[in-house]
mmCIF file of C-alpha atoms in Angstrom:
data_model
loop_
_atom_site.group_PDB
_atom_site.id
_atom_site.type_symbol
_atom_site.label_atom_id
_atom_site.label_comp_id
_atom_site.label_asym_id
_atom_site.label_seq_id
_atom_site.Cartn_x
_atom_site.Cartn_y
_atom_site.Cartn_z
ATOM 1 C CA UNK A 1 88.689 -32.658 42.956
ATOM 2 C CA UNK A 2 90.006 -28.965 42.215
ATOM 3 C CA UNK A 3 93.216 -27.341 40.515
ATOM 4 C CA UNK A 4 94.415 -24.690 42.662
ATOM 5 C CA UNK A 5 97.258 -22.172 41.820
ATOM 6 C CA UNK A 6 98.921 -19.829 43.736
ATOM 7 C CA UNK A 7 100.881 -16.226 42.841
ATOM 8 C CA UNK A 8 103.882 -15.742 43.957
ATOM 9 C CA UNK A 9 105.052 -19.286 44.627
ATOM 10 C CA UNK A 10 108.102 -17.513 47.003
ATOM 11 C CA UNK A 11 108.918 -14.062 47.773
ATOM 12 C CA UNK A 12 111.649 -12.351 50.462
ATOM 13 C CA UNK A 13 110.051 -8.939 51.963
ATOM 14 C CA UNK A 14 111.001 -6.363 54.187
ATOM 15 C CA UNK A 15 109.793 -5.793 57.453
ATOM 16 C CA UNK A 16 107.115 -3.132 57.237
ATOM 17 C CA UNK A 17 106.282 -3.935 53.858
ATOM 18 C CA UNK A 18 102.555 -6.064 52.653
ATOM 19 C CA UNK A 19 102.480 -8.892 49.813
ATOM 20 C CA UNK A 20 99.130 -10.223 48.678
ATOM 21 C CA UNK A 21 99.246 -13.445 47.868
ATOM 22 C CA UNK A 22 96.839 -15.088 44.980
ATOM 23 C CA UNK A 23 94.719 -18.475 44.792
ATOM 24 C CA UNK A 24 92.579 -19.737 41.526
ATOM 25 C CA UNK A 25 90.751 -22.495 41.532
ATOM 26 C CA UNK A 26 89.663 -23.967 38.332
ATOM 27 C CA UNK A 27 85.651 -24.518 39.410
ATOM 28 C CA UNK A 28 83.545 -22.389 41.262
ATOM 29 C CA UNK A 29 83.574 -22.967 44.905
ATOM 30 C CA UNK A 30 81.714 -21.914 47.701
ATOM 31 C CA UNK A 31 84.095 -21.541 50.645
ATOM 32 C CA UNK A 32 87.514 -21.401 50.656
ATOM 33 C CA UNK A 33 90.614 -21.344 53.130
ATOM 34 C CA UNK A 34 93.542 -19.252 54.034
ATOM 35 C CA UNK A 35 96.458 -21.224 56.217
ATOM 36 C CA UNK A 36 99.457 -20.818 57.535
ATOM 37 C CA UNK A 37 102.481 -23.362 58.150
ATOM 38 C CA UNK A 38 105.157 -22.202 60.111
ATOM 39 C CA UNK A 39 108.501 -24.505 59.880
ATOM 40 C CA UNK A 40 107.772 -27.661 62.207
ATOM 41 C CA UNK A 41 104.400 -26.320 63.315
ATOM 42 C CA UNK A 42 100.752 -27.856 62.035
ATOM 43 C CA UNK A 43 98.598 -26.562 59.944
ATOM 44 C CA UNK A 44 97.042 -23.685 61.126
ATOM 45 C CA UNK A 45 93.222 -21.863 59.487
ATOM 46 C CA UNK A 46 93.520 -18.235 59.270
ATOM 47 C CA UNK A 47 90.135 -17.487 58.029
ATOM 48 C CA UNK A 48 87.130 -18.662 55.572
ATOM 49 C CA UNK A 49 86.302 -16.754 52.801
ATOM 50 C CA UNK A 50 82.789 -17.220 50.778
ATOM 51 C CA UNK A 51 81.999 -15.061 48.195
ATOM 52 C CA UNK A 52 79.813 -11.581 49.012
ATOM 53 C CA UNK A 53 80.351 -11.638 52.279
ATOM 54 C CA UNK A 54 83.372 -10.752 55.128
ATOM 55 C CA UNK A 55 85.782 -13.287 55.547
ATOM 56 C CA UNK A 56 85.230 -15.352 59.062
ATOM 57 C CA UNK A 57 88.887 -15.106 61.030
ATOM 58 C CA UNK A 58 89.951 -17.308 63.721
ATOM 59 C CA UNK A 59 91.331 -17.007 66.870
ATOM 60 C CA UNK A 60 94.329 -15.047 66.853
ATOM 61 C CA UNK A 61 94.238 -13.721 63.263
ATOM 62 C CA UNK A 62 92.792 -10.026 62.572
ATOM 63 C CA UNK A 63 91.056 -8.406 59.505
ATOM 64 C CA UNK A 64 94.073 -5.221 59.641
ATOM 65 C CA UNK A 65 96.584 -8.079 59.629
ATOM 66 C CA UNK A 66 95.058 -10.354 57.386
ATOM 67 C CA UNK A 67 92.783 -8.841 54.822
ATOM 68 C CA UNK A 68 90.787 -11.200 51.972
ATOM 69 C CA UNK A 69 89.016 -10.203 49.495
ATOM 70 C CA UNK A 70 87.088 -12.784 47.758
ATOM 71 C CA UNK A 71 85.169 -11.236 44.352
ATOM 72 C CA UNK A 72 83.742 -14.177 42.562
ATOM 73 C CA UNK A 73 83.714 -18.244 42.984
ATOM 74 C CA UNK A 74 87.137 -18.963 41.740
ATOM 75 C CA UNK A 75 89.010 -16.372 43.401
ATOM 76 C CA UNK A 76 90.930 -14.974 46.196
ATOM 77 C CA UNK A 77 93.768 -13.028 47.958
ATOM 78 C CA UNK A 78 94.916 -13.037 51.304
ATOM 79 C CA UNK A 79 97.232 -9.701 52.390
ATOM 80 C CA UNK A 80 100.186 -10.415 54.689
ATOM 81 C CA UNK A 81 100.412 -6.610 56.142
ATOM 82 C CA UNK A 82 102.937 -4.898 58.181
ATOM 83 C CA UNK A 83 105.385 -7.960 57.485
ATOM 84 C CA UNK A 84 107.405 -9.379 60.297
ATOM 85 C CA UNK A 85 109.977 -11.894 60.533
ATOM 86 C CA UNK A 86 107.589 -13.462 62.529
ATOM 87 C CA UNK A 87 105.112 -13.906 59.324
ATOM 88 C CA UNK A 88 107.562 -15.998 57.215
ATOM 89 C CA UNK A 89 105.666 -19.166 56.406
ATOM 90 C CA UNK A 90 104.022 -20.839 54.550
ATOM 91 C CA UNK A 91 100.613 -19.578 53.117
ATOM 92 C CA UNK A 92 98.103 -22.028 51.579
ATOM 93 C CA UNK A 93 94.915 -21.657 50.282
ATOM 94 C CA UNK A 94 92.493 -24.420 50.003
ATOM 95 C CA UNK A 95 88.572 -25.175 48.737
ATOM 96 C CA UNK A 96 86.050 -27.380 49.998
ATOM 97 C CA UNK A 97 84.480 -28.073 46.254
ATOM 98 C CA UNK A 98 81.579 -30.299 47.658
ATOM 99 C CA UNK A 99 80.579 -27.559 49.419
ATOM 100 C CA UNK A 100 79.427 -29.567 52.297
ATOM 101 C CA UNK A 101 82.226 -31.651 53.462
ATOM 102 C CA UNK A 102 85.158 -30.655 55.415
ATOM 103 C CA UNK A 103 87.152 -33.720 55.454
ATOM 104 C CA UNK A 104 87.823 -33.383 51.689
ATOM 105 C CA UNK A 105 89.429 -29.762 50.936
ATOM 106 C CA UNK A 106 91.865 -29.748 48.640
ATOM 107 C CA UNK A 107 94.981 -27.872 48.281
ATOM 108 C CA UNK A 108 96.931 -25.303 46.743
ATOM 109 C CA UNK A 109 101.281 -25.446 46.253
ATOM 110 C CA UNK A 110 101.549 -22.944 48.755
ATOM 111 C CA UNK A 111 103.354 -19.199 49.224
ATOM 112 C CA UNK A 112 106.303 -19.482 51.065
ATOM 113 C CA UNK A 113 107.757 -15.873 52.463
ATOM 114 C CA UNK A 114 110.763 -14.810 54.276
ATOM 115 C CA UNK A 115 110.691 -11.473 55.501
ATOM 116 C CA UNK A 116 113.573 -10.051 56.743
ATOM 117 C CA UNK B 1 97.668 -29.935 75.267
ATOM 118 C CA UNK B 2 97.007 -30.103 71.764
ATOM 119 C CA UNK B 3 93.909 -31.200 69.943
ATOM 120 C CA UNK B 4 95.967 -32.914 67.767
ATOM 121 C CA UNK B 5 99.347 -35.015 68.600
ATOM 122 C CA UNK B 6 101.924 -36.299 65.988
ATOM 123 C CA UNK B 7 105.928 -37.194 66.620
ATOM 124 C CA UNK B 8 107.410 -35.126 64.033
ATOM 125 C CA UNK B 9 110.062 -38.242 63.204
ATOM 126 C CA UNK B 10 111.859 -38.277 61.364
ATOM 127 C CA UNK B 11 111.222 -41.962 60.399
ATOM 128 C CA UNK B 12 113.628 -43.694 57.913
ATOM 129 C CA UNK B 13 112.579 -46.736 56.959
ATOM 130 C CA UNK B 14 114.040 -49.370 54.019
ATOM 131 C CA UNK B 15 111.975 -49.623 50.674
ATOM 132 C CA UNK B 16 109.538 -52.655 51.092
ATOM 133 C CA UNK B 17 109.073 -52.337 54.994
ATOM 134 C CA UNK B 18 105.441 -51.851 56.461
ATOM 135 C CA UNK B 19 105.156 -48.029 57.721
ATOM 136 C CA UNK B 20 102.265 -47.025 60.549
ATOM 137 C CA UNK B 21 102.320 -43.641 61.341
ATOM 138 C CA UNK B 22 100.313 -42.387 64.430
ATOM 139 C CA UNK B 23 98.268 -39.721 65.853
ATOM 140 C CA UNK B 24 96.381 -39.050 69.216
ATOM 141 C CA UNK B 25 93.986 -36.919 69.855
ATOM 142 C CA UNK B 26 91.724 -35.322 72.878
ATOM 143 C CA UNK B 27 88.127 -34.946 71.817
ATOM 144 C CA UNK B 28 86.068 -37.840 71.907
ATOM 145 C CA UNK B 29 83.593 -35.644 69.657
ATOM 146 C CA UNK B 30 85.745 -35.855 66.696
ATOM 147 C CA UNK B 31 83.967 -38.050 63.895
ATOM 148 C CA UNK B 32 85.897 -37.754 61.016
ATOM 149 C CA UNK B 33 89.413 -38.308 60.403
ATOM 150 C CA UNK B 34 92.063 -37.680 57.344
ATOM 151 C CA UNK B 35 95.782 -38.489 56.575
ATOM 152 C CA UNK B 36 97.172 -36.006 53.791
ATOM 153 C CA UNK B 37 100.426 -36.486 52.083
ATOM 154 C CA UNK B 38 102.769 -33.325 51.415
ATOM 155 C CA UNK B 39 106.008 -33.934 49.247
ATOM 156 C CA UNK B 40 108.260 -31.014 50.043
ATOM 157 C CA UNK B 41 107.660 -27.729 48.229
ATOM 158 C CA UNK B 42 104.124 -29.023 47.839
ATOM 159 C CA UNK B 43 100.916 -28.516 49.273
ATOM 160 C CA UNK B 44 99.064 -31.259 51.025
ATOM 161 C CA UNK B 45 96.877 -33.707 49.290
ATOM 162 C CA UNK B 46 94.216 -35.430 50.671
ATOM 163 C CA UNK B 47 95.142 -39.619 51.053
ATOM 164 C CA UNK B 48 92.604 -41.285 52.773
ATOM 165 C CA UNK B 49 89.370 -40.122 55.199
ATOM 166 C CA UNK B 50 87.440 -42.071 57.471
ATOM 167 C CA UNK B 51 84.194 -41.730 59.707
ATOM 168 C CA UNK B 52 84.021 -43.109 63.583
ATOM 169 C CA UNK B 53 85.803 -46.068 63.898
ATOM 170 C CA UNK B 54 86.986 -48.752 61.910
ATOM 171 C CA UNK B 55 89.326 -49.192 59.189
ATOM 172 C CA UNK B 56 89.757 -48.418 55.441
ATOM 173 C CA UNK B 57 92.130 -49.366 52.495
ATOM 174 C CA UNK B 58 93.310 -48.223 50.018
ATOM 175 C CA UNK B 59 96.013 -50.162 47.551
ATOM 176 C CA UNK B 60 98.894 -50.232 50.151
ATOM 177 C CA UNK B 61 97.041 -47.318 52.561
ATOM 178 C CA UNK B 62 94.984 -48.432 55.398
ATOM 179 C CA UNK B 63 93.619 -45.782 57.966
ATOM 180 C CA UNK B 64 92.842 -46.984 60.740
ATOM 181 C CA UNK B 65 90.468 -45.704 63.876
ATOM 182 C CA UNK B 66 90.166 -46.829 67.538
ATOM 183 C CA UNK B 67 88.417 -44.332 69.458
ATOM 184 C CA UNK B 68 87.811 -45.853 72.832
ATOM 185 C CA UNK B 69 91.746 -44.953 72.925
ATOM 186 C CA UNK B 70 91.746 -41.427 70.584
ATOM 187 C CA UNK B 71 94.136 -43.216 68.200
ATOM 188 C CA UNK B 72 94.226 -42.791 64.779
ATOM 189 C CA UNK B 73 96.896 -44.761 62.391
ATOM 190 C CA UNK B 74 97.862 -44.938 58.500
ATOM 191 C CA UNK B 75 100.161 -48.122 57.688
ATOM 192 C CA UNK B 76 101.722 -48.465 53.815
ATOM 193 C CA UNK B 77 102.821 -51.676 52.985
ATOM 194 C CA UNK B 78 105.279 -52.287 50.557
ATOM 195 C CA UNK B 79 106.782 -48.758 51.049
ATOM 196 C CA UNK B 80 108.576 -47.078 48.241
ATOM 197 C CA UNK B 81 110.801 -44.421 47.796
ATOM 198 C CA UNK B 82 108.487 -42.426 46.407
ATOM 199 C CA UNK B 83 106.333 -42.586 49.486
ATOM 200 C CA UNK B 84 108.792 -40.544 51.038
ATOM 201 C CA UNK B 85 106.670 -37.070 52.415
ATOM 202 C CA UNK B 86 105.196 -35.850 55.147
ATOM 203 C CA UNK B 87 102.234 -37.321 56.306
ATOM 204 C CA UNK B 88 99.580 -34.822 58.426
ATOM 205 C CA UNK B 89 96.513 -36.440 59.946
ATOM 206 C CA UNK B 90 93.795 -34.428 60.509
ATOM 207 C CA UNK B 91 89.916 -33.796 62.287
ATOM 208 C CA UNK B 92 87.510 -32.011 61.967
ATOM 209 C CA UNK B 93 86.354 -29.462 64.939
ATOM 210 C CA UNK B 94 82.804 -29.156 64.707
ATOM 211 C CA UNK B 95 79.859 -30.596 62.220
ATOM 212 C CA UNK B 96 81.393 -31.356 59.141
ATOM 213 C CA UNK B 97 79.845 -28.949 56.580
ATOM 214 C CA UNK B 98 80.730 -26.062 58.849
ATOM 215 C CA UNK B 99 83.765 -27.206 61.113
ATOM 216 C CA UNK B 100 87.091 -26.335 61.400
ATOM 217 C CA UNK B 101 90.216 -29.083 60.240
ATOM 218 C CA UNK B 102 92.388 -29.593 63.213
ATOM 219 C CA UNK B 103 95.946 -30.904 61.465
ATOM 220 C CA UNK B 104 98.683 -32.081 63.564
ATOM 221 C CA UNK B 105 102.451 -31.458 63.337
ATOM 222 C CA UNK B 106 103.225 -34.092 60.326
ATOM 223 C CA UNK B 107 105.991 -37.137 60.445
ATOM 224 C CA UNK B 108 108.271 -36.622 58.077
ATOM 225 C CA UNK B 109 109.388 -40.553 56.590
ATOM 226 C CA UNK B 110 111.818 -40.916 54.510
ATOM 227 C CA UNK B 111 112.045 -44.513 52.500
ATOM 228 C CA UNK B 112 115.439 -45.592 51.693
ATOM 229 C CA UNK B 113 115.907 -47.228 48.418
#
């Protein structure tokens, strides 16, 4: 398994404004995962971010929007920019610390925002 | 339509009652299948995963697969207050050292003492 935190835990934003948003993981890991959970919606992957390399976005989500950086194996942030009141949500992060299995990633608490 | 289906619920149920909570979903390619467990203000936690079809337990967990009919299933038995959450199942889109988890919506259940 893996201990993940997350920085802030909560935060209210203005529109206009950018937060970056913090995940730790207490072991190195190869990949990990930037989500989003908007109120009564699923799950949804923003990107993948391994370390030395670009993050990999998915459908929908852009780099400008959504930058990562990802500087060593136990660490990342994900930038909400150009906040909307469309962005509040929750953000998680999550790892994959067998490195070759999907269908055990593990979990940070989450970032919930409100932007107003 | 979604890769993924869930009913939202809510589902209230008494402590001590048998719980199955359902999914469907639409790509017969999908081989491997997870139920996580997220207790509000939490993130999700990984409960159970299976491969193909079949079922597995675990204490009062059991995931269960039928994919001739794209349904996936988690029952608790004995259910306790503290099993009150929301429950997400979950594929995976693609191989699974380089897909993508599909989640669906969650069931919220709440277990009354």
């Amino acid at each position: 398994s893996a201990v993940i935190s997350q920085k802030p835990s909560r935060d209210i934003c203005q529109r206009g404004t950018s937060l970056t948003i913090q995940c730790q993981v207490d072991s190195q890991v190869t990949m990990m995962f930037w989500y989003r959970q908007q109120p009564g919606q699923s799950l949804t992957l923003i990107a993948t971010a391994n370390q030395g390399s670009e993050a990999t976005y998915e459908s929908g989500f852009v780099i400008d929007k959504f930058p990562i950086s990802r500087p060593n194996l136990t660490f990342s942030t994900l930038t909400v920019s150009n906040m909307s009141p469309e962005d509040s949500s929750i953000y998680l992060c999550s790892v994959d610390p067998r490195g070759v299995l999907r269908e055990t990633q593990y979990f940070g608490p989450g970032t919930r925002l409100l932007v107003l | 339509q979604k890769e993924v289906e869930q009913d939202p619920g809510p589902l209230s149920v008494p402590e001590g009652a048998i719980v199955s909570l359902n999914c469907t979903y639409s790509n017969s390619a999908f081989q491997y299948f997870m139920w996580y467990r997220q207790y509000s203000r939490k993130g999700p936690e990984l409960l159970m995963y299976t491969y193909s079809s079949g079922n597995k337990e675990d204490g009062r967990f059991t995931a269960q697969v039928d994919k001739s009919s794209k349904y996936i299933s988690l029952f608790i038995r004995d259910s306790q207050p503290s099993d009150s959450a929301t429950y997400l199942c979950a594929t995976v889109r693609g191989s699974s050292n380089t897909g993508k988890l599909i989640f669906g919506q969650g069931t919220t259940l709440q277990v009354k003492p």
